[in-house]
Short mmCIF file of C-alpha atoms in Angstrom, two decimals:
data_model
loop_
_atom_site.label_atom_id
_atom_site.label_comp_id
_atom_site.label_asym_id
_atom_site.label_seq_id
_atom_site.Cartn_x
_atom_site.Cartn_y
_atom_site.Cartn_z
CA LEU A 1 0.57 -0.10 -0.25
CA VAL A 2 3.02 2.26 0.27
CA MET A 3 3.66 2.27 -2.91
CA ALA A 4 0.33 2.63 -4.10
CA ALA A 5 0.49 5.82 -2.04
CA TYR A 6 3.26 7.11 -3.04
CA ASN A 7 2.22 6.81 -6.78
CA ALA A 8 -1.46 7.95 -5.95
CA GLY A 9 -1.26 9.45 -2.63
CA PRO A 10 -2.44 8.56 0.63
CA GLY A 11 -5.49 9.57 0.29
CA VAL A 12 -7.11 7.95 -2.41
CA VAL A 13 -5.16 5.23 -1.05
CA ARG A 14 -7.43 5.79 2.19
CA ASN A 15 -10.30 6.73 -0.03
CA ALA A 16 -9.69 2.77 -1.94
CA ILE A 17 -9.38 1.24 2.40
CA ALA A 18 -12.92 2.81 2.45
CA ARG A 19 -14.73 1.70 -0.12
CA ALA A 20 -13.44 -1.78 0.79
CA ASN A 21 -14.75 -2.29 3.33
CA GLY A 22 -11.10 -1.32 5.60
CA GLU A 23 -9.77 -4.14 3.64
CA THR A 24 -5.64 -3.88 3.41
CA ASN A 25 -4.64 -6.03 1.08
CA PHE A 26 -3.23 -4.39 -2.51
CA TRP A 27 -5.07 -6.69 -4.35
CA LYS A 28 -8.87 -6.64 -2.41
CA LEU A 29 -8.37 -2.49 -3.49
CA TYR A 30 -7.30 -3.18 -6.88
CA GLU A 31 -10.78 -1.78 -8.63
CA TYR A 32 -10.78 1.03 -5.83
CA LEU A 33 -7.60 2.33 -7.37
CA PRO A 34 -6.40 4.46 -10.17
CA GLU A 35 -5.42 3.02 -12.74
CA ALA A 36 -1.73 4.41 -12.81
CA ALA A 37 -1.79 2.74 -8.74
CA GLN A 38 -3.40 -0.44 -10.76
CA ASN A 39 -0.54 -0.56 -12.92
CA TYR A 40 2.38 1.06 -10.35
CA VAL A 41 2.69 -1.77 -7.84
CA PRO A 42 2.30 -4.74 -9.72
CA ALA A 43 4.86 -3.39 -12.00
CA PHE A 44 7.33 -2.47 -9.10
CA ILE A 45 6.85 -5.64 -7.64
CA ALA A 46 7.19 -6.88 -11.07
CA ALA A 47 10.90 -5.35 -11.44
CA THR A 48 11.85 -6.43 -7.77
CA TYR A 49 11.57 -9.69 -8.79
CA VAL A 50 13.56 -9.28 -11.46
CA LEU A 51 16.57 -7.32 -9.93
CA GLN A 52 16.20 -10.58 -7.11
CA ASN A 53 16.27 -13.13 -9.48
CA ALA A 54 18.26 -12.02 -12.57
CA SER A 55 20.75 -14.86 -12.95
CA ALA A 56 17.88 -17.71 -12.11
CA HIS A 57 16.51 -15.64 -15.49
CA ASN A 58 19.85 -15.83 -17.56
CA ILE A 59 19.35 -11.83 -17.01
CA PHE A 60 23.24 -10.55 -15.94
CA ALA A 61 24.19 -6.39 -15.70
CA ILE A 62 26.21 -4.84 -18.58
CA ARG A 63 29.18 -3.46 -16.70
CA PRO A 64 30.02 0.09 -18.06
CA MET A 65 32.05 1.08 -20.33
CA ILE A 66 34.06 3.80 -18.18
CA SER A 67 32.38 4.33 -14.36
CA PHE A 68 31.39 8.47 -12.96
CA ASP A 69 34.73 7.97 -10.85
CA GLN A 70 36.82 7.83 -14.12
CA ILE A 71 35.84 11.00 -15.65
CA ASN A 72 36.06 15.26 -15.41
CA THR A 73 33.74 17.63 -16.71
CA ILE A 74 36.27 20.36 -19.14
CA ASP A 75 34.71 23.54 -19.79
CA ILE A 76 35.96 24.64 -23.46
CA THR A 77 34.88 28.51 -24.69
CA GLU A 78 36.50 28.09 -27.72
CA PRO A 79 35.88 25.33 -30.83
CA VAL A 80 38.44 22.95 -29.70
CA SER A 81 38.57 19.71 -31.88
CA PHE A 82 38.18 16.39 -30.67
CA GLN A 83 41.85 15.95 -31.45
CA GLU A 84 43.64 18.42 -29.29
CA ILE A 85 41.27 17.31 -27.06
CA SER A 86 42.52 13.91 -26.86
CA ALA A 87 46.37 14.74 -27.29
CA VAL A 88 45.82 16.42 -24.37
CA THR A 89 43.84 14.59 -22.27
CA GLU A 90 45.52 11.06 -23.31
CA VAL A 91 41.63 9.90 -24.36
CA SER A 92 40.42 8.23 -27.16
CA CYS A 93 38.23 10.53 -29.53
CA ASP A 94 35.87 7.67 -29.57
CA ILE A 95 35.33 7.95 -26.23
CA ILE A 96 35.51 11.56 -25.87
CA ARG A 97 32.47 11.53 -28.84
CA PHE A 98 30.79 8.65 -26.98
CA LEU A 99 30.40 11.43 -23.31
CA ASN A 100 30.55 14.71 -25.06
CA PRO A 101 27.05 15.78 -24.66
CA SER A 102 26.54 17.42 -27.45
#
């Protein structure tokens, strides 16, 4: 119910409980909740299941090419080529191109 309240608001969940004669089981409140909450809670349950049982379903995390502790920001005020940046930073042009937000 916490996830339903997070999604729809605590007042909406309280109203659903009242309409369901005091039931506090999500599945018994389901029909009294807005569609967004009806979809949100099962999606959250599914995501949690997948995360907890990923290897059993042959799902494995992909290691990132670069971790955040390996990068930094360079503010550039005038045009500079990737080749020039690569020469100064010793980072390949392909990686600079991948990390460049523009």
